[in-house]
mmCIF file of C-alpha atoms and ligand atoms in Angstrom:
data_model
loop_
_atom_site.group_PDB
_atom_site.id
_atom_site.type_symbol
_atom_site.label_atom_id
_atom_site.label_comp_id
_atom_site.label_asym_id
_atom_site.label_seq_id
_atom_site.Cartn_x
_atom_site.Cartn_y
_atom_site.Cartn_z
ATOM 1 C CA UNK F 1 89.729 -28.619 152.928
ATOM 2 C CA UNK F 2 92.890 -29.700 151.432
ATOM 3 C CA UNK F 3 94.322 -33.015 152.525
ATOM 4 C CA UNK F 4 97.980 -33.454 153.493
ATOM 5 C CA UNK F 5 99.808 -36.645 154.358
ATOM 6 C CA UNK F 6 101.473 -36.546 157.673
ATOM 7 C CA UNK F 7 104.430 -38.961 157.277
ATOM 8 C CA UNK F 8 108.238 -39.449 157.228
ATOM 9 C CA UNK F 9 107.961 -42.447 154.887
ATOM 10 C CA UNK F 10 108.378 -42.080 151.153
ATOM 11 C CA UNK F 11 106.594 -45.396 150.466
ATOM 12 C CA UNK F 12 103.433 -44.276 152.063
ATOM 13 C CA UNK F 13 103.514 -41.173 149.925
ATOM 14 C CA UNK F 14 104.063 -43.483 146.871
ATOM 15 C CA UNK F 15 101.081 -45.669 148.070
ATOM 16 C CA UNK F 16 98.656 -42.664 148.538
ATOM 17 C CA UNK F 17 99.784 -39.852 146.205
ATOM 18 C CA UNK F 18 98.153 -41.805 143.174
ATOM 19 C CA UNK F 19 94.813 -41.700 144.692
ATOM 20 C CA UNK F 20 94.768 -37.939 143.715
ATOM 21 C CA UNK F 21 93.634 -36.441 146.995
ATOM 22 C CA UNK F 22 96.884 -35.045 148.400
ATOM 23 C CA UNK F 23 97.870 -31.377 148.069
ATOM 24 C CA UNK F 24 100.935 -31.501 150.316
ATOM 25 C CA UNK F 25 102.727 -33.525 153.013
ATOM 26 C CA UNK F 26 104.072 -32.550 156.472
ATOM 27 C CA UNK F 27 107.095 -34.183 158.009
ATOM 28 C CA UNK F 28 108.381 -33.806 161.667
ATOM 29 C CA UNK F 29 111.638 -34.981 163.004
ATOM 30 C CA UNK F 30 109.953 -37.900 164.952
ATOM 31 C CA UNK F 31 108.410 -39.171 161.750
ATOM 32 C CA UNK F 32 111.762 -38.806 159.968
ATOM 33 C CA UNK F 33 113.733 -40.457 162.538
ATOM 34 C CA UNK F 34 111.415 -43.510 162.638
ATOM 35 C CA UNK F 35 112.642 -44.300 158.977
ATOM 36 C CA UNK F 36 116.161 -45.696 158.590
ATOM 37 C CA UNK F 37 116.898 -43.151 155.839
ATOM 38 C CA UNK F 38 118.578 -39.738 155.421
ATOM 39 C CA UNK F 39 116.024 -37.111 156.427
ATOM 40 C CA UNK F 40 117.000 -34.648 153.661
ATOM 41 C CA UNK F 41 116.860 -37.255 151.002
ATOM 42 C CA UNK F 42 113.550 -38.331 152.261
ATOM 43 C CA UNK F 43 112.097 -34.854 152.261
ATOM 44 C CA UNK F 44 113.344 -34.257 148.674
ATOM 45 C CA UNK F 45 111.668 -37.514 147.560
ATOM 46 C CA UNK F 46 108.362 -36.584 149.221
ATOM 47 C CA UNK F 47 108.560 -33.239 147.585
ATOM 48 C CA UNK F 48 109.059 -34.848 144.229
ATOM 49 C CA UNK F 49 105.792 -37.120 144.702
ATOM 50 C CA UNK F 50 103.548 -34.418 146.164
ATOM 51 C CA UNK F 51 103.232 -31.392 143.850
ATOM 52 C CA UNK F 52 102.253 -29.012 146.768
ATOM 53 C CA UNK F 53 103.980 -27.640 149.856
ATOM 54 C CA UNK F 54 105.918 -29.839 152.367
ATOM 55 C CA UNK F 55 106.733 -28.515 155.672
ATOM 56 C CA UNK F 56 110.111 -29.621 157.217
ATOM 57 C CA UNK F 57 110.955 -28.775 160.662
ATOM 58 C CA UNK F 58 113.974 -26.740 161.830
ATOM 59 C CA UNK F 59 115.261 -27.976 165.234
ATOM 60 C CA UNK F 60 116.975 -25.401 167.638
ATOM 61 C CA UNK F 61 116.136 -23.225 170.553
ATOM 62 C CA UNK F 62 117.803 -20.267 168.885
ATOM 63 C CA UNK F 63 116.212 -17.848 166.367
ATOM 64 C CA UNK F 64 119.417 -17.558 164.402
ATOM 65 C CA UNK F 65 119.765 -21.266 164.128
ATOM 66 C CA UNK F 66 116.464 -21.690 163.023
ATOM 67 C CA UNK F 67 116.892 -19.078 160.240
ATOM 68 C CA UNK F 68 120.091 -20.959 159.077
ATOM 69 C CA UNK F 69 118.188 -24.350 159.155
ATOM 70 C CA UNK F 70 115.345 -22.797 157.256
ATOM 71 C CA UNK F 71 117.558 -21.553 154.583
ATOM 72 C CA UNK F 72 119.066 -25.010 154.303
ATOM 73 C CA UNK F 73 115.834 -26.760 154.167
ATOM 74 C CA UNK F 74 114.461 -24.518 151.295
ATOM 75 C CA UNK F 75 117.680 -25.456 149.499
ATOM 76 C CA UNK F 76 116.503 -29.272 149.502
ATOM 77 C CA UNK F 77 113.443 -28.602 147.211
ATOM 78 C CA UNK F 78 111.142 -25.500 146.254
ATOM 79 C CA UNK F 79 108.234 -27.154 147.681
ATOM 80 C CA UNK F 80 109.757 -26.998 151.284
ATOM 81 C CA UNK F 81 108.120 -24.725 153.806
ATOM 82 C CA UNK F 82 110.076 -24.113 156.847
ATOM 83 C CA UNK F 83 108.241 -25.549 159.948
ATOM 84 C CA UNK F 84 109.316 -23.813 163.065
ATOM 85 C CA UNK F 85 108.030 -24.697 166.603
ATOM 86 C CA UNK F 86 106.032 -21.923 168.261
ATOM 87 C CA UNK F 87 107.950 -19.862 170.670
ATOM 88 C CA UNK F 88 109.402 -16.233 171.000
ATOM 89 C CA UNK F 89 112.347 -17.495 169.020
ATOM 90 C CA UNK F 90 110.207 -19.237 166.407
ATOM 91 C CA UNK F 91 108.180 -15.938 165.950
ATOM 92 C CA UNK F 92 111.598 -14.049 165.603
ATOM 93 C CA UNK F 93 112.853 -16.654 163.168
ATOM 94 C CA UNK F 94 109.426 -16.415 161.207
ATOM 95 C CA UNK F 95 109.709 -12.678 160.695
ATOM 96 C CA UNK F 96 113.231 -12.956 159.543
ATOM 97 C CA UNK F 97 112.454 -15.863 157.098
ATOM 98 C CA UNK F 98 109.282 -14.365 155.705
ATOM 99 C CA UNK F 99 111.434 -11.117 154.920
ATOM 100 C CA UNK F 100 113.790 -13.367 152.983
ATOM 101 C CA UNK F 101 110.624 -14.589 150.849
ATOM 102 C CA UNK F 102 110.535 -18.005 152.704
ATOM 103 C CA UNK F 103 107.115 -19.540 153.674
ATOM 104 C CA UNK F 104 106.865 -20.688 157.330
ATOM 105 C CA UNK F 105 104.681 -23.094 158.899
ATOM 106 C CA UNK F 106 104.153 -22.152 162.750
ATOM 107 C CA UNK F 107 103.720 -25.603 164.515
ATOM 108 C CA UNK F 108 102.777 -26.560 168.007
ATOM 109 C CA UNK F 109 99.987 -23.930 168.061
ATOM 110 C CA UNK F 110 97.304 -24.755 170.843
ATOM 111 C CA UNK F 111 95.667 -21.502 171.326
ATOM 112 C CA UNK F 112 94.083 -18.716 169.484
ATOM 113 C CA UNK F 113 96.483 -16.335 171.244
ATOM 114 C CA UNK F 114 99.700 -18.224 169.638
ATOM 115 C CA UNK F 115 97.809 -18.319 166.065
ATOM 116 C CA UNK F 116 97.142 -14.565 166.335
ATOM 117 C CA UNK F 117 100.909 -13.920 167.036
ATOM 118 C CA UNK F 118 102.221 -16.492 164.230
ATOM 119 C CA UNK F 119 99.866 -14.389 161.836
ATOM 120 C CA UNK F 120 101.407 -11.255 162.921
ATOM 121 C CA UNK F 121 105.017 -12.727 162.495
ATOM 122 C CA UNK F 122 103.886 -13.648 158.943
ATOM 123 C CA UNK F 123 103.418 -17.239 158.928
ATOM 124 C CA UNK F 124 101.887 -18.926 156.088
ATOM 125 C CA UNK F 125 100.515 -21.878 157.927
ATOM 126 C CA UNK F 126 99.648 -22.489 161.539
ATOM 127 C CA UNK F 127 99.399 -26.165 162.800
ATOM 128 C CA UNK F 128 96.808 -26.815 165.354
ATOM 129 C CA UNK F 129 97.236 -30.011 167.043
ATOM 130 C CA UNK F 130 94.028 -31.946 167.961
ATOM 131 C CA UNK F 131 95.108 -35.404 169.203
ATOM 132 C CA UNK F 132 97.549 -33.978 171.626
ATOM 133 C CA UNK F 133 94.831 -31.690 172.861
ATOM 134 C CA UNK F 134 92.378 -34.397 173.366
ATOM 135 C CA UNK F 135 95.242 -36.639 175.095
ATOM 136 C CA UNK F 136 95.258 -33.809 177.946
ATOM 137 C CA UNK F 137 91.378 -33.947 178.199
ATOM 138 C CA UNK F 138 90.990 -30.675 176.304
ATOM 139 C CA UNK F 139 88.298 -30.193 173.755
ATOM 140 C CA UNK F 140 90.305 -30.128 170.635
ATOM 141 C CA UNK F 141 87.150 -29.260 168.326
ATOM 142 C CA UNK F 142 86.552 -26.137 170.543
ATOM 143 C CA UNK F 143 90.168 -24.938 170.384
ATOM 144 C CA UNK F 144 90.330 -25.348 166.741
ATOM 145 C CA UNK F 145 86.996 -23.533 166.339
ATOM 146 C CA UNK F 146 88.452 -20.706 168.531
ATOM 147 C CA UNK F 147 91.815 -20.176 166.393
ATOM 148 C CA UNK F 148 89.658 -20.172 163.099
ATOM 149 C CA UNK F 149 87.386 -17.661 164.433
ATOM 150 C CA UNK F 150 90.305 -15.758 165.932
ATOM 151 C CA UNK F 151 92.200 -15.610 162.643
ATOM 152 C CA UNK F 152 89.151 -14.648 160.559
ATOM 153 C CA UNK F 153 88.687 -14.653 156.963
ATOM 154 C CA UNK F 154 90.844 -11.893 155.950
ATOM 155 C CA UNK F 155 93.088 -11.858 153.034
ATOM 156 C CA UNK F 156 96.637 -12.935 153.963
ATOM 157 C CA UNK F 157 95.843 -14.697 157.205
ATOM 158 C CA UNK F 158 97.525 -17.944 157.729
ATOM 159 C CA UNK F 159 95.934 -21.113 156.529
ATOM 160 C CA UNK F 160 94.843 -23.311 159.496
ATOM 161 C CA UNK F 161 96.448 -26.509 159.312
ATOM 162 C CA UNK F 162 94.868 -29.217 161.628
ATOM 163 C CA UNK F 163 97.360 -31.673 162.817
ATOM 164 C CA UNK F 164 97.965 -34.333 165.157
ATOM 165 C CA UNK F 165 95.019 -36.257 163.640
ATOM 166 C CA UNK F 166 94.075 -39.600 165.338
ATOM 167 C CA UNK F 167 91.238 -40.659 163.157
ATOM 168 C CA UNK F 168 88.684 -39.781 160.231
ATOM 169 C CA UNK F 169 86.515 -38.114 162.777
ATOM 170 C CA UNK F 170 89.285 -35.534 163.643
ATOM 171 C CA UNK F 171 89.381 -34.882 159.829
ATOM 172 C CA UNK F 172 85.608 -34.383 159.387
ATOM 173 C CA UNK F 173 85.299 -32.085 162.289
ATOM 174 C CA UNK F 174 88.208 -29.932 160.972
ATOM 175 C CA UNK F 175 86.409 -29.757 157.683
ATOM 176 C CA UNK F 176 83.240 -28.788 159.505
ATOM 177 C CA UNK F 177 84.940 -26.060 161.176
ATOM 178 C CA UNK F 178 86.160 -24.485 158.226
ATOM 179 C CA UNK F 179 89.815 -25.593 158.510
ATOM 180 C CA UNK F 180 91.896 -24.914 155.400
ATOM 181 C CA UNK F 181 94.064 -28.261 155.690
ATOM 182 C CA UNK F 182 94.220 -31.482 157.582
ATOM 183 C CA UNK F 183 97.470 -33.313 157.515
ATOM 184 C CA UNK F 184 96.683 -36.808 157.983
ATOM 185 C CA UNK F 185 98.753 -39.952 158.910
ATOM 186 C CA UNK F 186 98.675 -42.911 156.120
ATOM 187 C CA UNK F 187 96.741 -45.113 158.533
ATOM 188 C CA UNK F 188 93.871 -42.668 159.161
ATOM 189 C CA UNK F 189 93.799 -41.983 155.116
ATOM 190 C CA UNK F 190 93.297 -45.777 154.485
ATOM 191 C CA UNK F 191 90.453 -45.659 157.215
ATOM 192 C CA UNK F 192 88.832 -42.848 155.360
ATOM 193 C CA UNK F 193 88.637 -44.850 152.346
ATOM 194 C CA UNK F 194 86.633 -47.750 154.081
ATOM 195 C CA UNK F 195 83.173 -48.667 155.212
ATOM 196 C CA UNK F 196 81.803 -52.000 155.379
ATOM 197 C CA UNK F 197 78.720 -51.142 153.107
ATOM 198 C CA UNK F 198 81.039 -49.851 150.447
ATOM 199 C CA UNK F 199 82.919 -53.238 150.723
ATOM 200 C CA UNK F 200 79.672 -55.184 150.616
ATOM 201 C CA UNK F 201 78.520 -53.409 147.632
ATOM 202 C CA UNK F 202 81.696 -53.696 145.720
ATOM 203 C CA UNK F 203 81.872 -57.405 146.383
ATOM 204 C CA UNK F 204 78.274 -57.575 145.147
ATOM 205 C CA UNK F 205 79.113 -55.835 141.978
ATOM 206 C CA UNK F 206 81.999 -58.107 141.356
ATOM 207 C CA UNK F 207 79.994 -61.168 141.730
ATOM 208 C CA UNK F 208 77.002 -59.777 139.563
ATOM 209 C CA UNK F 209 79.741 -58.852 136.761
ATOM 210 C CA UNK F 210 80.861 -62.486 136.998
ATOM 211 C CA UNK F 211 77.382 -63.905 137.009
ATOM 212 C CA UNK F 212 76.495 -61.603 133.944
ATOM 213 C CA UNK F 213 79.769 -62.633 132.063
ATOM 214 C CA UNK F 214 79.498 -66.405 132.455
ATOM 215 C CA UNK F 215 75.656 -66.200 131.506
ATOM 216 C CA UNK F 216 74.811 -67.603 128.042
ATOM 217 C CA UNK F 217 73.757 -63.999 126.830
ATOM 218 C CA UNK F 218 76.475 -62.281 128.722
ATOM 219 C CA UNK F 219 78.802 -61.443 125.830
ATOM 220 C CA UNK F 220 75.728 -60.477 123.739
ATOM 221 C CA UNK F 221 74.533 -58.321 126.531
ATOM 222 C CA UNK F 222 77.732 -56.278 126.856
ATOM 223 C CA UNK F 223 76.737 -52.786 125.980
ATOM 224 C CA UNK F 224 79.740 -52.211 123.804
ATOM 225 C CA UNK F 225 78.940 -55.417 121.769
ATOM 226 C CA UNK F 226 75.364 -55.154 120.841
ATOM 227 C CA UNK F 227 74.297 -53.698 117.607
ATOM 228 C CA UNK F 228 71.109 -52.510 119.463
ATOM 229 C CA UNK F 229 73.363 -50.179 121.779
ATOM 230 C CA UNK F 230 74.325 -47.977 118.858
ATOM 231 C CA UNK F 231 70.800 -47.790 117.975
ATOM 232 C CA UNK F 232 69.831 -47.069 121.673
ATOM 233 C CA UNK F 233 72.461 -44.379 121.724
ATOM 234 C CA UNK F 234 71.070 -42.577 118.681
ATOM 235 C CA UNK F 235 67.416 -42.779 120.107
ATOM 236 C CA UNK F 236 68.522 -41.738 123.496
ATOM 237 C CA UNK F 237 67.244 -44.738 125.252
ATOM 238 C CA UNK F 238 69.765 -45.833 127.889
ATOM 239 C CA UNK F 239 69.276 -49.416 128.906
ATOM 240 C CA UNK F 240 68.050 -52.962 128.164
ATOM 241 C CA UNK F 241 66.528 -55.184 130.782
ATOM 242 C CA UNK F 242 66.807 -59.037 131.437
ATOM 243 C CA UNK F 243 66.033 -61.234 134.303
ATOM 244 C CA UNK F 244 69.008 -63.149 135.546
ATOM 245 C CA UNK F 245 69.418 -65.099 138.884
ATOM 246 C CA UNK F 246 72.522 -63.748 140.769
ATOM 247 C CA UNK F 247 73.673 -63.883 144.137
ATOM 248 C CA UNK F 248 72.188 -61.569 146.634
ATOM 249 C CA UNK F 249 74.628 -58.489 147.146
ATOM 250 C CA UNK F 250 74.138 -58.088 150.845
ATOM 251 C CA UNK F 251 73.033 -61.242 152.287
ATOM 252 C CA UNK F 252 75.240 -64.130 153.341
ATOM 253 C CA UNK F 253 72.260 -66.471 152.637
ATOM 254 C CA UNK F 254 72.944 -69.214 149.881
ATOM 255 C CA UNK F 255 69.728 -68.380 148.053
ATOM 256 C CA UNK F 256 69.570 -66.408 144.924
ATOM 257 C CA UNK F 257 67.717 -63.278 144.320
ATOM 258 C CA UNK F 258 65.918 -62.412 140.935
ATOM 259 C CA UNK F 259 67.052 -58.993 140.018
ATOM 260 C CA UNK F 260 66.513 -57.041 136.843
ATOM 261 C CA UNK F 261 69.917 -56.320 135.344
ATOM 262 C CA UNK F 262 69.780 -52.868 133.554
ATOM 263 C CA UNK F 263 72.584 -52.394 131.053
ATOM 264 C CA UNK F 264 73.196 -48.746 130.620
ATOM 265 C CA UNK F 265 75.801 -47.669 128.292
ATOM 266 C CA UNK F 266 76.128 -44.381 130.008
ATOM 267 C CA UNK F 267 77.353 -45.761 133.303
ATOM 268 C CA UNK F 268 78.572 -49.239 132.391
ATOM 269 C CA UNK F 269 75.812 -51.066 134.365
ATOM 270 C CA UNK F 270 73.116 -50.587 136.968
ATOM 271 C CA UNK F 271 71.492 -53.428 139.146
ATOM 272 C CA UNK F 272 68.141 -52.869 140.507
ATOM 273 C CA UNK F 273 66.790 -55.575 142.867
ATOM 274 C CA UNK F 274 63.265 -56.545 141.786
ATOM 275 C CA UNK F 275 62.081 -59.250 143.940
ATOM 276 C CA UNK F 276 62.869 -61.106 147.203
ATOM 277 C CA UNK F 277 64.703 -64.261 147.233
ATOM 278 C CA UNK F 278 63.256 -67.054 145.231
HETATM 279 C C1 E4P V 301 102.420 -32.443 161.711
HETATM 280 O O1 E4P V 301 102.816 -31.639 161.282
HETATM 281 C C2 E4P V 301 102.590 -32.796 163.239
HETATM 282 O O2 E4P V 301 103.873 -33.043 163.427
HETATM 283 C C3 E4P V 301 102.015 -34.198 163.579
HETATM 284 O O3 E4P V 301 100.638 -34.072 162.990
HETATM 285 C C4 E4P V 301 101.743 -34.395 165.044
HETATM 286 O O4 E4P V 301 101.083 -35.747 165.255
HETATM 287 P P1 E4P V 301 101.237 -36.343 166.676
HETATM 288 O O5 E4P V 301 100.618 -35.607 167.643
HETATM 289 O O6 E4P V 301 100.537 -37.719 166.355
HETATM 290 O O7 E4P V 301 102.725 -36.670 166.955
#
């Protein structure tokens, strides 16, 4: 499943695009209005930062105006996809824009019936809202599954884009159901990077690295610096072992654990715990 960022903020895209996980971005009028910037310029900057589709929304009740706004939006940047709210007028505008060679993201799709109509009108993407369904007590995963099943796997069907994502669980559910894309707010993308055990493990690795570097033999043991490492590389041997007393990686106890430090020139360093606290 591809990941888009759901935002109206250039700085959020600047922060997260370098992670290398984004293939697009979605905006909407509320997200853009929340920033004190020119919406067109914000869309252009987001397009520059994300090397992929950027749905930007036309706001009107009339098909004719949606088509005109759609054309204007695509002039901002080649990455822009015209986002239209689902309605009979939105369907008519979709058909017209598609005939003009413009990609449309039909949004505010809550049912399989709406998704089928969007597909027939020629939409490239349908945005199915999860959080807003949950908000009214409906089962968003069941709704999304029905959309995915109804559209099937045929060539040329719209890509199903899970929107209104409120937490990592929504994103994982969307992926498990076979969704093509999830558009995710920056707050949730940050949440998706974290786990207490990941943080504990990283802190332990940093502490171990400091202990090794400050040990009397630390510099000698650097895999890049030892003459022996070249020999090991040639012979296919991968590591050298030594016993060091270093802080326990997961315990807050002040005691020190005795562990085997394994220097591995293929993967920098691996730490294997050998005995309990001394
Ligand atoms: C994105 O395309 C949608 O506009 C967005 O995900 C809606 O999210 P919300 O329900 O949190 O407003």
